[in-house]
């Protein structure tokens, strides 16, 4: 989830945990709570974890003063199942889906530059309404919905989680990052062994206009040596696009030799580098 090219703060480690079974709290009135480690599910750390449908995580972290003028992103590897995030009492966004990464942008008015910032995350998991496992009967699943009527268990995507204990909470890493006003919203790499190349697909957000912005795309081989570099000017009317980047004499990935390349993508503007992301990828063809 995180990228070493971006200035960032690792928010893994000890947070405070508050079970809110009766939905009594909000982001500005949280008790101190109990220690909990992130990443990790609360079922493995909290006494009597079942029937906790709603819970809060909170902690503080300092935003460097020299980050002022940039954009702050709070990125989560995954939160099970639905969550909303507050920074210093400002709701900055929400996400639904327990297995997908996401990042939320903190507006300037929510950030205390050069000071401690309070982050609070409200987490809801309707799967935790089940108190006894395995819950194979449909009736048992439907009966559990009374504990989370606004988020019915039957409407939450799930597989065998009703067969065994659910996992709830912030179960993957969290990181705060500074990016430019214009920054990457997505970056994907698709290898093409036959063409000795890869396709880089991107989406840019933040700036009112992408005119004048360009991408610098560098491919590094498994030993870290640069093997190609491509410059692409962004179209005025498009915030997404793709480009082919050469991968000469590709070294193939396989189980016995899992060689990985790295694509380093830099977003450049008149003021210099706006953002930078890197993605690892393997050169491999899969067929039947």
Coordinates of C-alpha atoms in Angstrom, one line a residue:
X1 CA 0.0 0.0 0.0
X2 CA 2.7 2.5 1.0
X3 CA 5.3 3.8 -1.3
X4 CA 8.9 4.8 -0.3
X5 CA 9.0 7.7 -2.8
X6 CA 6.2 9.6 -1.0
X7 CA 6.9 11.4 2.2
X8 CA 4.9 9.5 4.8
X9 CA 4.3 8.5 8.4
X10 CA 3.7 4.9 9.3
X11 CA 0.6 4.7 11.5
X12 CA 0.9 1.1 12.4
X13 CA 1.3 0.2 16.0
X14 CA -0.7 0.9 19.1
X15 CA -4.1 2.6 18.8
X16 CA -6.9 2.9 21.3
X17 CA -10.0 0.7 20.9
X18 CA -13.6 1.6 22.1
X19 CA -16.4 -0.9 21.7
X20 CA -19.6 1.0 20.9
X21 CA -22.3 -1.7 21.0
X22 CA -25.1 0.9 21.7
X23 CA -23.8 3.5 19.3
X24 CA -23.3 6.1 22.0
X25 CA -20.1 7.8 20.9
X26 CA -19.0 10.2 18.1
X27 CA -15.5 11.2 17.0
X28 CA -15.3 14.1 19.5
X29 CA -16.5 12.3 22.6
X30 CA -14.5 9.1 22.6
X31 CA -13.2 7.6 25.9
X32 CA -9.6 6.7 26.2
X33 CA -10.3 3.1 25.5
X34 CA -8.0 0.0 25.5
X35 CA -4.8 -0.6 23.6
X36 CA -5.1 -2.4 20.3
X37 CA -2.4 -3.1 17.7
X38 CA -2.9 -2.1 14.1
X39 CA -2.8 -4.0 11.8
X40 CA -4.9 -6.8 13.4
X41 CA -8.5 -7.8 13.9
X42 CA -10.2 -7.1 17.2
X43 CA -11.3 -10.7 17.6
X44 CA -7.7 -11.7 18.3
X45 CA -7.1 -8.8 20.8
X46 CA -10.4 -7.9 22.6
X47 CA -12.0 -10.0 25.4
X48 CA -15.6 -11.1 24.4
X49 CA -15.3 -9.7 20.9
X50 CA -18.5 -11.0 19.4
X51 CA -21.7 -8.9 19.0
X52 CA -19.4 -5.9 18.8
X53 CA -20.9 -4.5 15.5
X54 CA -19.6 -1.0 15.9
X55 CA -16.2 0.1 17.4
X56 CA -13.8 3.0 17.3
X57 CA -10.1 3.2 16.8
X58 CA -8.2 6.4 17.6
X59 CA -4.7 7.8 18.1
X60 CA -2.7 10.9 17.5
X61 CA 0.2 11.7 15.2
X62 CA 2.2 14.8 14.3
X63 CA 2.0 16.3 10.8
X64 CA 5.3 18.0 9.9
X65 CA 5.1 21.8 9.5
X66 CA 6.9 21.6 6.2
X67 CA 4.1 19.5 4.7
X68 CA 2.0 22.6 4.5
X69 CA 1.2 23.4 0.9
X70 CA 0.8 19.8 0.0
X71 CA -2.1 17.4 0.2
X72 CA -2.4 14.9 3.0
X73 CA -3.7 11.4 2.2
X74 CA -4.6 8.8 4.8
X75 CA -4.3 5.4 3.3
X76 CA -5.7 2.1 4.6
X77 CA -4.7 -1.4 3.4
X78 CA -8.1 -2.7 4.4
X79 CA -10.7 -2.2 7.1
X80 CA -13.4 -4.9 7.8
X81 CA -16.2 -4.1 6.8
X82 CA -17.4 -0.5 6.6
X83 CA -15.7 2.6 8.1
X84 CA -15.8 6.3 8.4
X85 CA -12.7 8.4 9.2
X86 CA -12.4 11.7 11.1
X87 CA -9.3 14.0 11.5
X88 CA -9.5 16.5 14.4
X89 CA -13.2 16.2 14.4
X90 CA -13.6 16.7 10.6
X91 CA -15.2 13.7 8.7
X92 CA -12.9 13.2 5.8
X93 CA -14.6 10.2 4.2
X94 CA -15.8 6.6 4.3
X95 CA -15.3 3.3 2.7
X96 CA -17.3 0.0 2.4
X97 CA -15.6 -3.3 1.6
X98 CA -13.3 -5.3 3.9
X99 CA -10.7 -6.4 1.4
X100 CA -9.8 -3.4 -0.7
X101 CA -7.2 -0.6 0.0
X102 CA -8.3 3.0 -0.1
X103 CA -7.0 6.5 0.6
X104 CA -8.9 9.6 1.9
X105 CA -7.8 13.2 1.3
X106 CA -7.7 15.4 4.3
X107 CA -8.8 19.0 3.6
X108 CA -6.5 21.8 4.8
X109 CA -9.0 23.0 7.4
X110 CA -8.8 19.5 9.1
X111 CA -5.0 19.4 9.4
X112 CA -3.0 20.9 12.3
X113 CA 0.4 21.6 10.7
X114 CA 3.4 21.0 12.9
X115 CA 1.1 19.8 15.7
X116 CA -0.5 16.6 17.1
X117 CA -3.5 15.5 15.0
X118 CA -6.3 13.2 16.3
X119 CA -7.5 10.5 13.9
X120 CA -10.6 8.5 14.7
X121 CA -12.0 5.6 12.7
X122 CA -15.5 4.2 13.2
X123 CA -15.7 0.6 12.1
X124 CA -18.8 -1.6 11.5
X125 CA -18.9 -5.3 10.7
X126 CA -22.3 -6.9 10.5
X127 CA -20.7 -10.4 10.3
X128 CA -19.8 -9.9 14.0
X129 CA -23.5 -10.1 14.9
X130 CA -23.0 -13.9 14.8
X131 CA -22.1 -15.1 18.3
X132 CA -21.9 -18.9 17.6
X133 CA -20.1 -20.6 14.8
X134 CA -20.6 -22.3 12.4
X135 CA -23.8 -20.4 11.4
X136 CA -24.8 -22.6 8.5
X137 CA -28.5 -22.0 8.8
X138 CA -30.1 -19.1 7.0
X139 CA -32.3 -18.5 10.0
X140 CA -29.4 -17.9 12.2
X141 CA -27.9 -15.4 9.8
X142 CA -31.2 -13.5 9.5
X143 CA -31.7 -13.5 13.3
X144 CA -28.3 -11.8 13.7
X145 CA -29.5 -8.8 11.5
X146 CA -31.4 -7.3 14.5
X147 CA -28.0 -6.2 15.9
X148 CA -27.2 -4.1 12.8
X149 CA -30.5 -3.2 11.1
X150 CA -28.9 -0.3 9.0
X151 CA -26.3 -2.7 7.6
X152 CA -28.0 -6.1 7.1
X153 CA -25.7 -9.1 7.3
X154 CA -27.4 -10.7 4.3
X155 CA -26.5 -7.7 2.1
X156 CA -22.8 -7.6 3.1
X157 CA -20.7 -9.7 0.7
X158 CA -19.3 -12.7 2.5
X159 CA -18.4 -16.3 1.8
X160 CA -17.5 -18.8 4.5
X161 CA -17.2 -16.2 7.2
X162 CA -20.5 -17.5 8.6
X163 CA -18.8 -20.9 9.0
X164 CA -16.1 -19.6 11.3
X165 CA -15.1 -16.6 13.3
X166 CA -15.3 -13.2 11.5
X167 CA -12.4 -10.7 11.4
X168 CA -13.2 -7.1 12.2
X169 CA -11.4 -3.8 12.3
X170 CA -8.2 -2.3 10.8
X171 CA -6.5 -5.5 9.8
X172 CA -4.0 -4.0 7.3
X173 CA -1.5 -1.2 7.5
X174 CA -2.3 2.6 7.8
X175 CA -0.1 5.4 6.5
X176 CA -0.3 9.2 6.2
X177 CA 1.4 10.6 3.1
X178 CA 2.1 14.0 1.6
X179 CA 1.5 14.5 -2.1
X180 CA 1.3 17.5 -4.4
X181 CA -2.0 19.1 -5.3
X182 CA -2.0 16.9 -8.4
X183 CA -1.4 13.3 -7.5
X184 CA -1.9 9.7 -8.6
X185 CA -5.3 8.2 -7.8
X186 CA -4.3 4.8 -9.4
X187 CA -1.4 3.1 -11.1
X188 CA -1.5 -0.3 -12.7
X189 CA 1.1 -2.3 -14.7
X190 CA 0.2 -5.0 -17.2
X191 CA 3.1 -7.0 -18.6
X192 CA 3.4 -8.1 -22.2
X193 CA 6.1 -10.7 -22.5
X194 CA 5.7 -11.3 -26.3
X195 CA 6.2 -7.5 -27.0
X196 CA 9.0 -7.1 -24.5
X197 CA 7.0 -4.3 -22.9
X198 CA 4.5 -3.4 -20.2
X199 CA 1.4 -1.1 -20.2
X200 CA 1.3 1.5 -17.5
X201 CA -2.3 2.7 -16.7
X202 CA -2.8 5.7 -14.5
X203 CA -5.4 8.1 -13.1
X204 CA -4.6 11.5 -11.8
X205 CA -6.7 13.6 -9.4
X206 CA -6.4 16.8 -7.3
X207 CA -5.6 19.5 -9.9
X208 CA -8.2 21.6 -11.6
X209 CA -6.5 21.0 -14.9
X210 CA -3.9 18.4 -16.0
X211 CA -2.7 20.6 -18.8
X212 CA 1.1 21.1 -18.5
X213 CA 1.6 18.0 -16.5
X214 CA 3.7 15.0 -17.7
X215 CA 4.6 11.6 -16.6
X216 CA 8.1 10.2 -16.3
X217 CA 8.0 6.4 -16.4
X218 CA 11.2 4.4 -15.5
X219 CA 11.5 0.6 -15.6
X220 CA 14.0 -1.0 -13.2
X221 CA 15.0 -4.6 -13.7
X222 CA 15.1 -7.1 -10.8
X223 CA 18.7 -6.0 -9.9
X224 CA 17.6 -2.4 -9.7
X225 CA 19.2 -1.2 -12.9
X226 CA 17.1 1.2 -15.1
X227 CA 16.3 -0.5 -18.4
X228 CA 14.0 2.1 -20.0
X229 CA 12.5 5.6 -19.5
X230 CA 9.4 7.0 -21.2
X231 CA 8.0 10.6 -21.0
X232 CA 4.3 11.2 -21.6
X233 CA 2.5 14.5 -21.7
X234 CA -1.0 14.4 -20.2
X235 CA -3.9 15.4 -22.4
X236 CA -5.8 18.5 -21.2
X237 CA -9.2 16.8 -21.1
X238 CA -8.2 13.5 -19.6
X239 CA -7.2 12.5 -16.1
X240 CA -6.5 8.9 -17.0
X241 CA -4.5 7.1 -19.7
X242 CA -2.0 4.5 -20.6
X243 CA 1.4 4.1 -22.2
X244 CA 3.6 1.3 -23.4
X245 CA 7.0 1.1 -21.7
X246 CA 9.9 -1.1 -23.0
X247 CA 11.1 -4.1 -21.0
X248 CA 14.1 -5.3 -23.2
X249 CA 15.1 -8.9 -22.9
X250 CA 12.6 -9.6 -20.1
X251 CA 13.6 -11.8 -17.2
X252 CA 10.6 -14.0 -16.6
X253 CA 9.0 -14.6 -13.2
X254 CA 8.3 -18.1 -12.1
X255 CA 7.9 -20.0 -8.8
X256 CA 11.6 -21.0 -8.6
X257 CA 12.8 -17.6 -9.6
X258 CA 10.3 -14.9 -8.7
X259 CA 12.0 -12.0 -10.4
X260 CA 10.2 -8.7 -10.1
X261 CA 10.6 -5.4 -12.1
X262 CA 9.7 -2.0 -10.7
X263 CA 7.9 0.8 -12.5
X264 CA 8.7 4.3 -11.0
X265 CA 6.1 6.8 -12.2
X266 CA 6.7 10.5 -11.5
X267 CA 4.1 13.2 -12.0
X268 CA 5.8 16.4 -13.1
X269 CA 4.5 20.0 -13.4
X270 CA 5.8 23.5 -13.7
X271 CA 6.8 23.5 -10.0
X272 CA 8.7 20.2 -10.2
X273 CA 7.7 16.8 -9.0
X274 CA 4.1 16.6 -7.8
X275 CA 3.9 12.9 -6.9
X276 CA 5.7 9.6 -7.3
X277 CA 4.6 6.0 -7.1
X278 CA 6.3 2.8 -7.8
X279 CA 4.8 -0.6 -8.6
X280 CA 6.4 -4.0 -8.7
X281 CA 5.5 -6.4 -11.5
X282 CA 6.6 -9.7 -12.9
X283 CA 7.0 -10.6 -16.6
X284 CA 4.9 -13.8 -17.1
X285 CA 2.4 -15.2 -19.5
X286 CA -0.5 -17.4 -18.2
X287 CA -2.5 -19.5 -20.6
X288 CA -4.3 -22.7 -21.1

